[in-house]
Amino acid sequence: SYSDGIPIAQTFAGQSLIRYLRWLAGGLKSEDLAVLANGGYLTFQQIDGVKDLYPDRLGTFLIRRNVGSGLDESLSALAIWKTSLERSRYPSDRDIKLAAELDVAIRALYKSVPDGAVVTSGEVAAAAISFMKRFVRVKSDQDRAAVNLLCEPLQRLTGSRATGTVEDMAGFLVDMLRHRRTNRSAALPGSIHIVPLEKSGYAGRKHVAAIGFDGQVFPGSSRSEPVLLDSERESLSSDLPTSVRDQKSRLAALTGVVARTTESITVTYSMLDPIFGRELDPATALDAMLEERGVRPTRHGLGAAIGFLTDSGAVLSQMHGREFGTYADSHFPWLSSGFHAGQERAQNPFSEYSGFVRGRTPELDIRSSDKVVSPSSLERLVRCPYLYFVRDVLKVRPPDKIDRRPGRWLSALEFGNLLHQLFFEFMTELAKRGERPDEAKHRALLQSMLDDKIVEWQDAVPSAGVVALERERFLLSQAIDVFLGSETRRSAEPYAFEAGFGESSDSTARLVLDDDVAFRLRGSIDRVDVGPEGFEIWDYKSGQSASFRADLNEDPLHLQWALYAYVWSDFLSDQSDRPVARSGYFFTSGAAFGERISSQPPDRSVLADRLRPLMEMTAAGAFPHLQVAKQDACAFCDYKNICGTECVKPKEMVPQEMFATHLPEGAEAVRKWAES
Ligand code: SF4
């Protein structure tokens, strides 16, 4: 209980309202709204049509998309994002749902914003009440009391006709509300009662504590107030407060508290300034009291701060305390489970915490008839089974990361996607005309298609300024030069572009590599040509070729080229007598100089032998952090924050006995794979 109450600004409800009003006062800047959302001061639980939206997703969206201010800018950034999701080759359902819920939430929030640049204080008060009722998180009775206390004066103001800008009116409300206090109460049994020192009296309590007696703050400053000096106050009236009189009354209050206490009293002062890391001394008066009584101060760490800090603040305040586990458990059970899992993994790399599901998992078997995989998910399985488990089984997605590069307009992914679209449209256009790519003849056509594409993409990707745009245009032009030059000098005839398969159930290819290695695959082949020895399959790559081996048959990590060759032969080709002569990757960026890496696809049994143990592992529920490849796969893995330090190399798979005894289901499959 608090004799003087708590300043409204220190309650969740008060902080929400004050931040909301500051958002209005600042001209609806998205950065202020992001503070409101990311600070946990909002909830969308009462908004129809918003089910799973955490407020911080709104904050992240506003910051990442560089949204300026106001409803229109927010909605147009959202529309741009939605368009890019629609155009994406593999749109994520999660992102589509997130965009839809953000749309509803943003519109709902702006309904709690007064209309027009000039408004009455009554309109701002009404908007603030609507905000409080719809968006403020009420977690405790204290919050509820604060909401009521804040709504009461706002309600009285709703009839006010005082007029001004939204900024002025919102600023006025902040000033009016921020000094209000809530939860004033008499001392209650079973509660700690908090009283300002000057108002303390005899309480008859067993435990009394007086806090805040370091020399920097107690008994207060002896400097006169500059507006009316102490000497001037004295000459006006001996009853006016002066700095000296204030100091004396505080000293007397401390003496009084100590004298009135019949049991023991705990008097505290901060011993450390955490900002500057320096020791603090007790107030001189306290020091004298301690000396008089022969008491030596004892040092204690911070106690629990629950109730005043946010949940995360409270937990962090206990980070190094003995109670940390308890606080983390009660406030963040997932954090606590993660901590436990990390400890288990550190002790035993072959447990259910390390990707070994106890028991067989036929439902995860890639060979089962209702599973459809993509070449990239198979490559993840080859790269690191735990990576496949986290991404493709648990469906954990790394936080959205828009890879904005300094001085560049497009991210690496966007750069590649734009070129993919452009090359597809260009080659389709030439096919319609019955022409082959020709540098001299088609350079202008391709450049004008690129210019159109850039204009089209400017709607979808936020501008990064003229310099960045022109730099991107230069790099894209370089890429089309490389592409066209390479195409002109080739003798192979273009045959098919963007040949998709497996996106719908009737077009899914069940690829058979061997009797016991068959699976349903989906994907899209960028390009098929007809060369002198047969079909040539190409996948456009806008990055570098460093992670590929020159002979793809020797490359343990890349499978797509071979899988696409089999799919083309089995399902897409209309010329069964023409074999696939080679398959590979065409690096189209200027930096890669149009390099092509390709090989003749291996016999299916070779790939079947490589994949068989991995497929058996998916059926046996074994997805270890085990990487057979020589490269350090963790260094560039999106999940390295989870398990980047926990990778186990095959030779570290000891003690084998324990492994086999405790996990017989997966052990044999993993061993076969590791030894293969
Ligand atoms: S960080 Fe390493 S161990 Fe973890 S999923 Fe990625 S590759 Fe596997």
XYZ file of C-alpha atoms and ligand atoms in Angstrom:
684
model
C 0.000 0.000 0.000
C 1.191 3.505 -0.788
C 0.273 6.473 1.376
C 1.039 8.884 -1.473
C 0.106 6.511 -4.295
C 2.216 5.777 -7.370
C 2.855 8.338 -10.100
C 0.570 7.420 -12.961
C 3.535 7.533 -15.314
C 4.979 4.514 -13.530
C 2.028 2.239 -14.191
C 1.710 0.289 -17.438
C -1.554 2.011 -18.246
C -0.070 5.445 -17.564
C 3.003 4.731 -19.655
C 0.823 3.464 -22.504
C -1.322 6.591 -22.441
C 1.612 8.983 -22.157
C 3.419 7.284 -25.042
C 0.246 7.316 -27.101
C -0.178 11.055 -26.471
C 3.478 11.640 -27.331
C 2.878 9.762 -30.572
C 0.035 12.197 -31.334
C 2.064 15.190 -30.157
C 4.991 14.167 -32.358
C 2.870 14.091 -35.543
C 2.154 10.303 -35.656
C 5.753 9.353 -36.358
C 6.151 5.624 -36.875
C 9.213 5.538 -34.653
C 7.036 6.715 -31.718
C 4.430 4.094 -32.576
C 7.189 1.480 -32.747
C 8.267 2.450 -29.205
C 4.672 1.974 -28.066
C 4.452 -1.407 -29.790
C 7.911 -2.770 -28.996
C 7.806 -1.617 -25.380
C 4.851 -3.896 -24.639
C 2.484 -0.957 -24.051
C -0.102 -2.200 -26.530
C -2.261 -5.228 -26.933
C -4.427 -6.220 -29.901
C -6.425 -8.776 -27.950
C -9.613 -6.782 -28.229
C -9.358 -6.070 -31.940
C -11.603 -8.173 -34.173
C -9.681 -9.865 -36.955
C -6.384 -9.879 -35.055
C -5.660 -13.223 -33.460
C -1.963 -13.925 -33.367
C -0.308 -10.552 -33.810
C 2.301 -9.697 -31.204
C 2.612 -5.901 -30.938
C 6.355 -6.034 -31.538
C 5.674 -7.341 -35.058
C 4.063 -3.974 -35.745
C 7.128 -2.172 -34.354
C 9.482 -4.328 -36.395
C 7.451 -3.767 -39.549
C 7.476 0.024 -39.110
C 11.208 0.173 -38.453
C 12.327 -2.286 -41.114
C 10.162 -0.750 -43.798
C 11.323 2.746 -42.925
C 7.748 3.944 -42.583
C 7.613 7.721 -42.070
C 4.426 8.828 -40.341
C 0.651 8.597 -40.518
C -1.888 6.069 -41.727
C -1.328 6.533 -45.464
C 2.403 5.869 -45.284
C 1.864 2.830 -43.081
C -0.740 1.355 -45.410
C 1.257 2.043 -48.528
C 4.346 0.334 -47.002
C 2.093 -2.574 -46.149
C 0.662 -2.678 -49.682
C 4.198 -2.775 -51.082
C 5.085 -5.667 -48.820
C 1.883 -7.528 -49.737
C 2.675 -7.079 -53.430
C 6.156 -8.484 -52.970
C 4.687 -11.462 -51.088
C 2.266 -12.102 -53.944
C 5.085 -11.948 -56.452
C 7.351 -14.187 -54.438
C 7.975 -17.583 -55.949
C 7.375 -19.270 -52.595
C 5.145 -16.970 -50.561
C 5.078 -17.744 -46.867
C 1.598 -18.323 -45.394
C 2.884 -16.933 -42.130
C 3.912 -13.633 -43.737
C 0.650 -13.357 -45.672
C -1.305 -13.798 -42.439
C 0.961 -11.358 -40.624
C 0.437 -8.722 -43.329
C -3.348 -9.176 -43.148
C -3.388 -8.809 -39.357
C -1.076 -5.801 -39.487
C -3.515 -4.175 -41.889
C -6.409 -4.626 -39.440
C -4.327 -3.536 -36.434
C -2.964 -0.377 -38.090
C -6.412 0.720 -39.257
C -7.836 0.048 -35.781
C -5.064 2.063 -34.115
C -5.615 5.028 -36.379
C -9.315 4.971 -35.491
C -8.124 6.112 -32.061
C -6.495 9.196 -33.567
C -8.456 12.467 -33.692
C -9.415 13.626 -37.169
C -7.926 16.810 -38.645
C -4.909 18.981 -37.879
C -6.858 21.394 -35.629
C -8.980 19.753 -32.951
C -10.599 20.426 -29.611
C -9.110 19.100 -26.400
C -12.393 17.183 -26.007
C -11.749 15.297 -29.253
C -8.223 14.386 -28.175
C -9.542 13.258 -24.780
C -12.207 11.087 -26.472
C -9.572 9.542 -28.747
C -7.379 8.850 -25.714
C -10.259 7.109 -23.919
C -10.907 4.976 -26.998
C -7.200 4.075 -27.088
C -7.209 3.172 -23.375
C -10.238 0.940 -23.729
C -9.090 -0.904 -26.842
C -5.317 -1.110 -26.702
C -4.025 -0.819 -23.157
C -2.803 -4.007 -21.572
C -4.412 -4.527 -18.158
C -2.422 -7.072 -16.206
C -3.296 -6.294 -12.615
C -5.774 -4.526 -10.350
C -3.258 -1.729 -10.142
C -3.426 -1.313 -13.939
C -7.218 -1.387 -13.852
C -7.252 1.305 -11.164
C -4.841 3.374 -13.243
C -7.022 3.041 -16.359
C -10.073 4.221 -14.408
C -8.165 7.061 -12.811
C -6.907 8.206 -16.201
C -10.248 7.874 -17.962
C -12.067 9.895 -15.311
C -10.507 13.350 -16.018
C -10.384 12.542 -19.730
C -14.112 11.874 -19.638
C -14.705 15.253 -17.988
C -12.666 16.891 -20.728
C -14.600 15.366 -23.614
C -17.009 18.321 -23.617
C -14.200 20.901 -23.797
C -14.200 23.167 -26.863
C -10.650 24.555 -26.403
C -9.075 24.387 -29.852
C -5.523 23.867 -31.043
C -3.314 21.590 -33.096
C -3.354 17.871 -32.286
C 0.255 18.245 -31.158
C -0.589 21.051 -28.688
C -3.690 19.366 -27.325
C -1.908 16.041 -26.844
C 1.014 17.825 -25.138
C -1.453 19.573 -22.838
C -2.980 16.227 -21.820
C 0.458 14.752 -21.099
C 1.230 17.670 -18.761
C -2.129 17.351 -17.092
C -1.917 13.624 -16.466
C 1.662 12.775 -15.812
C 1.765 14.095 -12.212
C -1.386 12.311 -11.146
C -0.958 9.500 -8.696
C -2.927 6.334 -8.279
C -3.489 3.733 -5.562
C -3.330 6.033 -2.518
C -4.169 3.946 0.479
C -3.967 3.672 4.265
C -1.676 1.011 5.710
C -3.151 -2.422 5.044
C -2.504 -5.562 7.050
C -0.238 -8.026 5.270
C 1.240 -5.324 3.001
C 4.373 -3.283 3.018
C 3.233 0.310 3.504
C 5.280 2.969 1.769
C 5.326 6.520 3.176
C 7.457 9.595 2.381
C 9.938 10.174 5.194
C 8.365 13.465 6.270
C 4.940 11.825 6.651
C 6.101 8.807 8.605
C 4.685 8.203 12.066
C 4.422 5.505 14.662
C 3.198 2.317 13.004
C 3.800 -0.296 15.662
C 5.171 -2.520 12.908
C 7.706 -5.201 13.529
C 9.733 -4.433 10.427
C 10.554 -0.864 9.488
C 12.881 0.200 6.706
C 14.022 3.674 5.715
C 15.616 3.851 2.289
C 17.575 6.289 0.157
C 20.206 7.684 2.529
C 23.282 8.042 0.419
C 25.150 11.324 0.694
C 24.181 12.457 -2.798
C 20.453 12.654 -2.115
C 19.998 13.024 1.636
C 19.164 15.428 3.228
C 18.847 17.294 -0.105
C 20.552 20.295 -1.637
C 21.513 23.323 0.443
C 21.414 25.598 -2.593
C 18.737 28.294 -2.719
C 16.117 28.193 -5.431
C 17.176 30.799 -8.022
C 13.648 32.216 -8.471
C 13.288 33.206 -4.812
C 16.465 32.997 -2.765
C 16.443 31.696 0.823
C 17.337 35.159 2.154
C 14.394 36.683 0.257
C 12.056 34.006 1.594
C 13.250 34.695 5.153
C 12.522 38.372 4.752
C 9.007 37.615 3.486
C 7.990 35.067 6.131
C 9.658 32.764 8.588
C 7.147 30.060 7.570
C 8.219 29.848 3.934
C 10.252 26.728 3.157
C 13.952 27.273 2.527
C 16.617 24.789 1.548
C 18.099 24.861 5.030
C 14.707 24.413 6.654
C 13.946 21.488 4.294
C 17.223 19.822 5.182
C 16.551 20.252 8.864
C 13.060 18.796 8.627
C 14.354 15.734 6.744
C 17.092 15.201 9.308
C 14.535 15.516 12.073
C 12.278 13.042 10.257
C 15.059 10.457 10.098
C 15.862 10.925 13.757
C 12.141 10.621 14.523
C 11.734 7.368 12.566
C 14.691 5.806 14.339
C 13.542 7.033 17.747
C 9.940 5.833 17.269
C 10.870 2.332 16.218
C 10.491 -0.078 19.063
C 11.849 -3.128 17.220
C 14.752 -2.995 14.793
C 14.987 -0.673 11.794
C 16.785 -1.248 8.503
C 18.228 1.910 7.007
C 19.639 1.607 3.493
C 21.699 3.659 1.124
C 23.055 2.887 -2.352
C 26.661 1.814 -2.045
C 27.387 1.819 -5.754
C 26.630 4.167 -8.603
C 25.958 1.618 -11.363
C 26.407 4.147 -14.170
C 29.872 5.331 -13.196
C 30.759 2.210 -11.216
C 31.905 4.181 -8.168
C 31.314 3.605 -4.488
C 28.880 5.913 -2.702
C 29.042 7.085 0.905
C 26.165 7.211 3.360
C 24.712 10.595 4.269
C 26.761 12.308 6.974
C 23.829 12.183 9.387
C 23.396 8.450 8.873
C 27.111 7.893 9.208
C 27.080 9.714 12.536
C 24.121 7.640 13.717
C 25.837 4.396 12.771
C 29.016 5.422 14.501
C 27.156 6.429 17.622
C 25.534 2.974 17.756
C 28.661 1.090 16.694
C 26.891 -0.388 13.624
C 28.805 -1.315 10.488
C 26.853 -1.214 7.194
C 26.486 -4.545 5.399
C 26.428 -4.949 1.645
C 23.525 -6.646 -0.183
C 22.801 -7.235 -3.853
C 19.595 -6.077 -5.489
C 16.431 -7.770 -4.315
C 13.453 -8.665 -6.430
C 12.055 -5.782 -8.428
C 8.871 -7.522 -9.502
C 5.899 -5.222 -9.873
C 7.760 -2.054 -10.784
C 9.831 -3.226 -13.704
C 8.589 -4.859 -16.872
C 8.693 -8.670 -16.824
C 11.945 -8.762 -18.727
C 13.409 -5.977 -16.573
C 12.533 -7.905 -13.432
C 14.126 -11.079 -14.752
C 17.244 -9.264 -15.914
C 17.606 -7.590 -12.510
C 17.980 -11.090 -11.081
C 20.344 -12.329 -13.757
C 23.198 -12.984 -11.366
C 21.104 -13.769 -8.322
C 20.305 -17.156 -6.865
C 16.637 -16.710 -7.669
C 17.200 -16.177 -11.377
C 15.965 -19.643 -12.370
C 12.730 -19.154 -10.430
C 11.995 -15.773 -11.989
C 12.826 -16.924 -15.488
C 10.631 -19.981 -14.984
C 7.608 -18.044 -13.867
C 7.867 -15.251 -16.435
C 9.395 -16.901 -19.473
C 8.787 -20.649 -19.372
C 10.112 -21.002 -22.938
C 13.342 -19.269 -22.005
C 13.697 -21.610 -19.114
C 12.999 -24.669 -21.310
C 15.579 -23.416 -23.804
C 18.119 -23.013 -21.023
C 17.431 -26.560 -19.849
C 17.685 -27.921 -23.410
C 21.020 -26.123 -23.902
C 22.404 -27.704 -20.743
C 21.201 -31.146 -21.799
C 22.751 -30.772 -25.250
C 26.046 -29.714 -23.716
C 26.107 -32.892 -21.622
C 24.892 -35.363 -24.215
C 25.011 -34.704 -27.950
C 22.887 -37.805 -28.632
C 19.722 -37.093 -26.706
C 16.235 -35.931 -27.631
C 17.542 -32.392 -27.149
C 19.995 -32.891 -29.991
C 17.612 -33.948 -32.710
C 16.973 -37.549 -31.663
C 13.232 -38.012 -31.431
C 12.643 -41.026 -29.217
C 11.077 -43.783 -31.303
C 10.545 -44.168 -35.042
C 8.943 -41.321 -36.981
C 7.362 -42.792 -40.115
C 5.367 -39.579 -40.540
C 8.650 -37.714 -41.102
C 10.015 -40.252 -43.569
C 10.771 -38.313 -46.741
C 9.829 -41.396 -48.758
C 6.246 -41.455 -47.434
C 3.647 -40.838 -50.105
C 2.094 -37.744 -48.525
C 5.344 -35.818 -48.133
C 6.542 -33.364 -50.770
C 10.073 -31.995 -50.548
C 12.020 -29.372 -52.437
C 15.617 -29.750 -53.587
C 16.665 -27.076 -51.101
C 15.163 -28.973 -48.150
C 17.019 -32.119 -49.276
C 20.210 -30.080 -49.493
C 19.589 -28.898 -45.934
C 19.262 -32.516 -44.839
C 22.586 -33.328 -46.472
C 24.244 -30.225 -45.036
C 23.135 -30.852 -41.453
C 20.205 -33.090 -40.420
C 19.531 -30.844 -37.424
C 19.169 -27.881 -39.773
C 16.544 -29.861 -41.710
C 14.834 -30.788 -38.431
C 14.615 -27.205 -37.175
C 13.612 -25.656 -40.473
C 11.564 -28.321 -42.249
C 10.131 -30.394 -39.400
C 9.697 -27.891 -36.559
C 9.136 -25.083 -39.095
C 11.213 -22.637 -37.081
C 11.930 -19.614 -39.223
C 14.776 -17.254 -38.413
C 13.601 -13.695 -37.688
C 12.858 -11.824 -40.902
C 16.056 -10.261 -41.995
C 15.954 -7.810 -44.833
C 19.458 -7.838 -46.028
C 19.760 -4.106 -46.843
C 23.244 -3.345 -48.053
C 24.793 0.088 -47.590
C 24.572 2.069 -50.815
C 22.406 -0.593 -52.493
C 18.731 -0.523 -53.390
C 18.093 -4.291 -53.546
C 18.975 -7.078 -51.154
C 20.930 -10.003 -52.606
C 17.734 -12.055 -52.770
C 15.788 -9.296 -54.508
C 18.626 -8.760 -56.973
C 18.485 -12.447 -57.939
C 14.677 -12.506 -58.138
C 14.568 -9.464 -60.390
C 17.076 -11.036 -62.783
C 15.161 -14.340 -62.759
C 11.960 -12.574 -63.777
C 13.737 -10.499 -66.393
C 15.523 -13.443 -68.042
C 12.335 -15.485 -68.085
C 10.359 -12.686 -69.756
C 13.169 -11.915 -72.204
C 13.607 -15.537 -73.286
C 9.838 -15.991 -73.586
C 9.665 -12.897 -75.790
C 12.437 -14.213 -78.072
C 10.715 -17.601 -78.277
C 7.529 -15.843 -79.411
C 9.516 -14.028 -82.095
C 11.301 -17.227 -83.095
C 14.713 -15.647 -82.454
C 17.881 -16.711 -80.612
C 19.599 -14.331 -78.146
C 21.918 -12.032 -80.067
C 24.062 -9.420 -78.361
C 24.005 -6.929 -81.238
C 20.334 -7.309 -81.985
C 18.810 -7.648 -78.508
C 20.928 -5.461 -76.218
C 18.541 -2.496 -76.498
C 15.482 -4.720 -76.033
C 16.885 -6.322 -72.890
C 17.971 -2.934 -71.505
C 14.504 -1.471 -72.036
C 12.929 -4.537 -70.401
C 15.326 -4.029 -67.484
C 14.347 -0.349 -67.204
C 10.656 -1.330 -67.102
C 11.398 -3.979 -64.523
C 13.215 -1.451 -62.325
C 10.230 0.911 -62.501
C 7.894 -1.974 -61.622
C 10.077 -2.994 -58.673
C 10.299 0.553 -57.362
C 6.668 0.112 -56.328
C 7.570 -2.936 -54.284
C 10.948 -2.131 -52.750
C 11.419 1.084 -50.749
C 13.747 3.586 -52.339
C 17.238 3.960 -50.899
C 17.982 7.177 -52.785
C 19.083 8.080 -56.291
C 22.715 7.046 -55.860
C 21.776 3.565 -54.620
C 19.257 3.154 -57.432
C 21.755 4.133 -60.114
C 24.375 1.810 -58.655
C 21.864 -1.043 -58.776
C 20.954 -0.166 -62.363
C 24.652 -0.311 -63.244
C 25.102 -3.747 -61.624
C 21.931 -5.100 -63.223
C 23.066 -3.775 -66.608
C 26.388 -5.527 -66.080
C 24.491 -8.749 -65.351
C 22.403 -8.500 -68.522
C 25.574 -7.873 -70.546
C 27.109 -11.002 -69.070
C 23.926 -12.974 -69.720
C 23.462 -11.812 -73.285
C 27.152 -12.202 -74.161
C 27.174 -15.749 -72.842
C 23.907 -16.658 -74.589
C 25.064 -15.210 -77.917
C 28.204 -17.328 -77.967
C 26.437 -20.602 -77.183
C 25.348 -23.021 -79.823
C 22.632 -24.664 -77.683
C 19.051 -23.755 -78.563
C 16.736 -22.463 -75.818
C 13.965 -25.021 -75.304
C 11.966 -24.343 -72.104
C 11.852 -21.728 -69.330
C 10.581 -21.840 -65.749
C 9.316 -25.406 -65.996
C 7.515 -25.850 -62.674
C 6.447 -29.152 -61.162
C 4.972 -30.457 -57.952
C 3.179 -27.293 -56.812
C -0.222 -29.005 -57.017
C -0.943 -32.578 -56.011
C -1.531 -33.776 -59.588
C 1.761 -32.317 -60.834
C 3.925 -33.757 -58.078
C 6.803 -35.784 -59.372
C 7.528 -38.976 -57.433
C 11.127 -39.411 -58.292
C 12.440 -42.966 -58.097
C 16.191 -43.253 -57.532
C 16.051 -46.871 -56.380
C 13.443 -49.317 -55.094
C 13.784 -47.973 -51.569
C 14.706 -44.354 -52.383
C 11.732 -42.590 -53.951
C 10.101 -39.332 -52.914
C 7.784 -36.596 -54.144
C 9.575 -33.489 -55.303
C 8.513 -29.973 -56.223
C 10.456 -27.156 -57.820
C 10.969 -25.106 -60.958
C 13.632 -25.533 -63.626
C 14.826 -22.107 -64.765
C 15.985 -23.083 -68.197
C 16.341 -26.038 -70.564
C 18.374 -25.870 -73.783
C 19.010 -28.394 -76.505
C 22.730 -28.874 -77.161
C 24.570 -31.142 -79.581
C 24.604 -34.058 -77.113
C 21.182 -33.662 -75.585
C 19.243 -31.482 -73.159
C 21.070 -29.000 -70.944
C 19.432 -27.935 -67.674
C 20.363 -24.595 -66.100
C 19.613 -22.868 -62.846
C 20.312 -19.115 -62.771
C 22.440 -17.957 -59.849
C 23.019 -14.293 -59.094
C 25.704 -14.916 -56.449
C 29.232 -16.295 -56.628
C 30.331 -19.808 -57.477
C 32.769 -20.234 -54.559
C 30.675 -22.815 -52.699
C 30.393 -25.109 -55.765
C 32.938 -27.685 -56.866
C 34.006 -27.577 -60.516
C 32.853 -31.185 -60.943
C 29.377 -31.324 -59.460
C 29.661 -35.091 -59.096
C 32.332 -34.401 -56.476
C 30.205 -31.811 -54.700
C 28.598 -33.369 -51.617
C 26.258 -30.486 -50.832
C 24.521 -29.631 -54.112
C 21.845 -32.018 -55.351
C 19.420 -29.830 -57.249
C 21.219 -30.037 -60.583
C 21.029 -33.852 -60.620
C 17.464 -34.021 -59.275
C 16.255 -31.584 -61.949
C 17.908 -33.661 -64.650
C 16.001 -36.779 -63.518
C 12.717 -34.856 -63.185
C 13.098 -33.422 -66.680
C 13.695 -36.861 -68.169
C 10.921 -38.581 -66.203
C 8.110 -36.025 -66.231
C 8.639 -32.911 -68.300
C 10.499 -33.794 -71.461
C 8.470 -34.582 -74.554
C 11.447 -36.264 -76.257
C 12.154 -39.526 -74.503
C 14.967 -40.408 -76.904
C 16.954 -37.240 -76.128
C 19.029 -37.652 -72.917
C 20.063 -34.938 -70.471
C 23.674 -34.324 -71.453
C 24.481 -31.942 -68.638
C 22.924 -30.005 -65.837
C 24.257 -27.195 -63.693
C 24.328 -23.549 -62.711
C 24.711 -20.329 -64.707
C 26.198 -17.464 -62.617
C 24.808 -14.344 -64.192
C 26.188 -11.495 -62.074
C 28.884 -9.215 -63.448
C 31.235 -10.339 -60.674
C 30.884 -14.009 -61.700
C 31.555 -13.231 -65.406
C 28.808 -15.573 -66.613
C 30.542 -18.681 -65.294
C 28.767 -21.985 -65.902
C 29.335 -25.063 -63.761
C 27.746 -28.249 -65.009
C 28.271 -31.998 -65.115
C 26.710 -35.051 -66.598
C 24.197 -36.299 -64.022
C 25.359 -39.436 -62.198
C 23.622 -42.771 -62.360
C 20.600 -42.639 -60.065
C 22.018 -45.391 -57.884
C 24.896 -43.059 -56.891
C 22.500 -40.441 -55.568
C 20.297 -43.152 -54.053
C 23.279 -44.486 -52.080
C 24.030 -40.986 -50.783
C 20.460 -40.248 -49.787
C 19.398 -43.674 -48.486
C 20.962 -43.387 -44.994
C 19.596 -39.858 -44.633
C 16.107 -41.010 -45.591
C 16.382 -43.826 -43.079
C 17.362 -41.280 -40.471
C 14.196 -39.257 -41.134
C 12.171 -42.440 -40.573
C 14.172 -43.362 -37.470
C 13.722 -39.938 -35.869
C 17.438 -39.097 -35.926
C 18.433 -35.535 -36.861
C 21.830 -34.943 -35.237
C 23.999 -31.818 -35.404
C 26.330 -33.829 -37.500
C 28.019 -32.568 -40.618
C 29.760 -34.955 -42.909
C 30.811 -32.150 -45.256
C 34.253 -30.685 -44.636
C 33.160 -27.038 -44.721
C 32.082 -25.307 -41.547
C 28.353 -25.291 -42.247
C 27.561 -23.530 -38.963
C 29.441 -20.337 -39.814
C 26.877 -19.209 -42.397
C 23.844 -21.012 -41.019
C 20.704 -19.028 -40.155
C 20.360 -21.125 -37.004
C 23.833 -20.623 -35.615
C 22.379 -18.685 -32.667
C 20.617 -21.866 -31.606
C 23.275 -24.479 -32.105
C 26.252 -23.009 -33.952
C 28.619 -24.254 -31.264
C 27.115 -27.707 -30.912
C 28.014 -29.327 -34.193
C 29.509 -32.818 -33.823
C 31.959 -34.113 -36.406
C 31.708 -37.810 -37.297
C 34.974 -38.650 -35.580
C 33.600 -37.164 -32.353
C 30.726 -39.651 -32.331
C 31.908 -41.296 -29.121
C 31.169 -43.051 -26.921
C 29.532 -45.188 -29.560
C 28.277 -47.707 -26.994
C 26.227 -45.141 -25.134
C 24.891 -43.821 -28.401
C 23.792 -47.235 -29.631
C 22.431 -48.359 -26.261
C 20.301 -45.338 -25.584
C 19.204 -44.563 -29.109
C 19.189 -47.807 -31.040
C 16.471 -46.534 -33.400
C 18.536 -43.801 -34.995
C 22.034 -45.002 -34.220
C 22.499 -47.422 -37.068
C 21.173 -45.043 -39.705
C 23.374 -42.203 -38.496
C 26.443 -44.398 -38.333
C 25.922 -45.603 -41.895
C 25.544 -42.055 -43.116
C 28.549 -40.761 -41.185
C 30.679 -43.556 -42.568
C 29.429 -43.127 -46.135
S 24.141 -23.984 -36.743
Fe 25.303 -25.766 -37.378
S 24.509 -27.456 -36.108
Fe 23.011 -25.776 -36.022
S 21.555 -26.225 -37.649
Fe 23.080 -24.841 -38.507
S 24.568 -26.197 -39.450
Fe 23.373 -27.458 -38.048
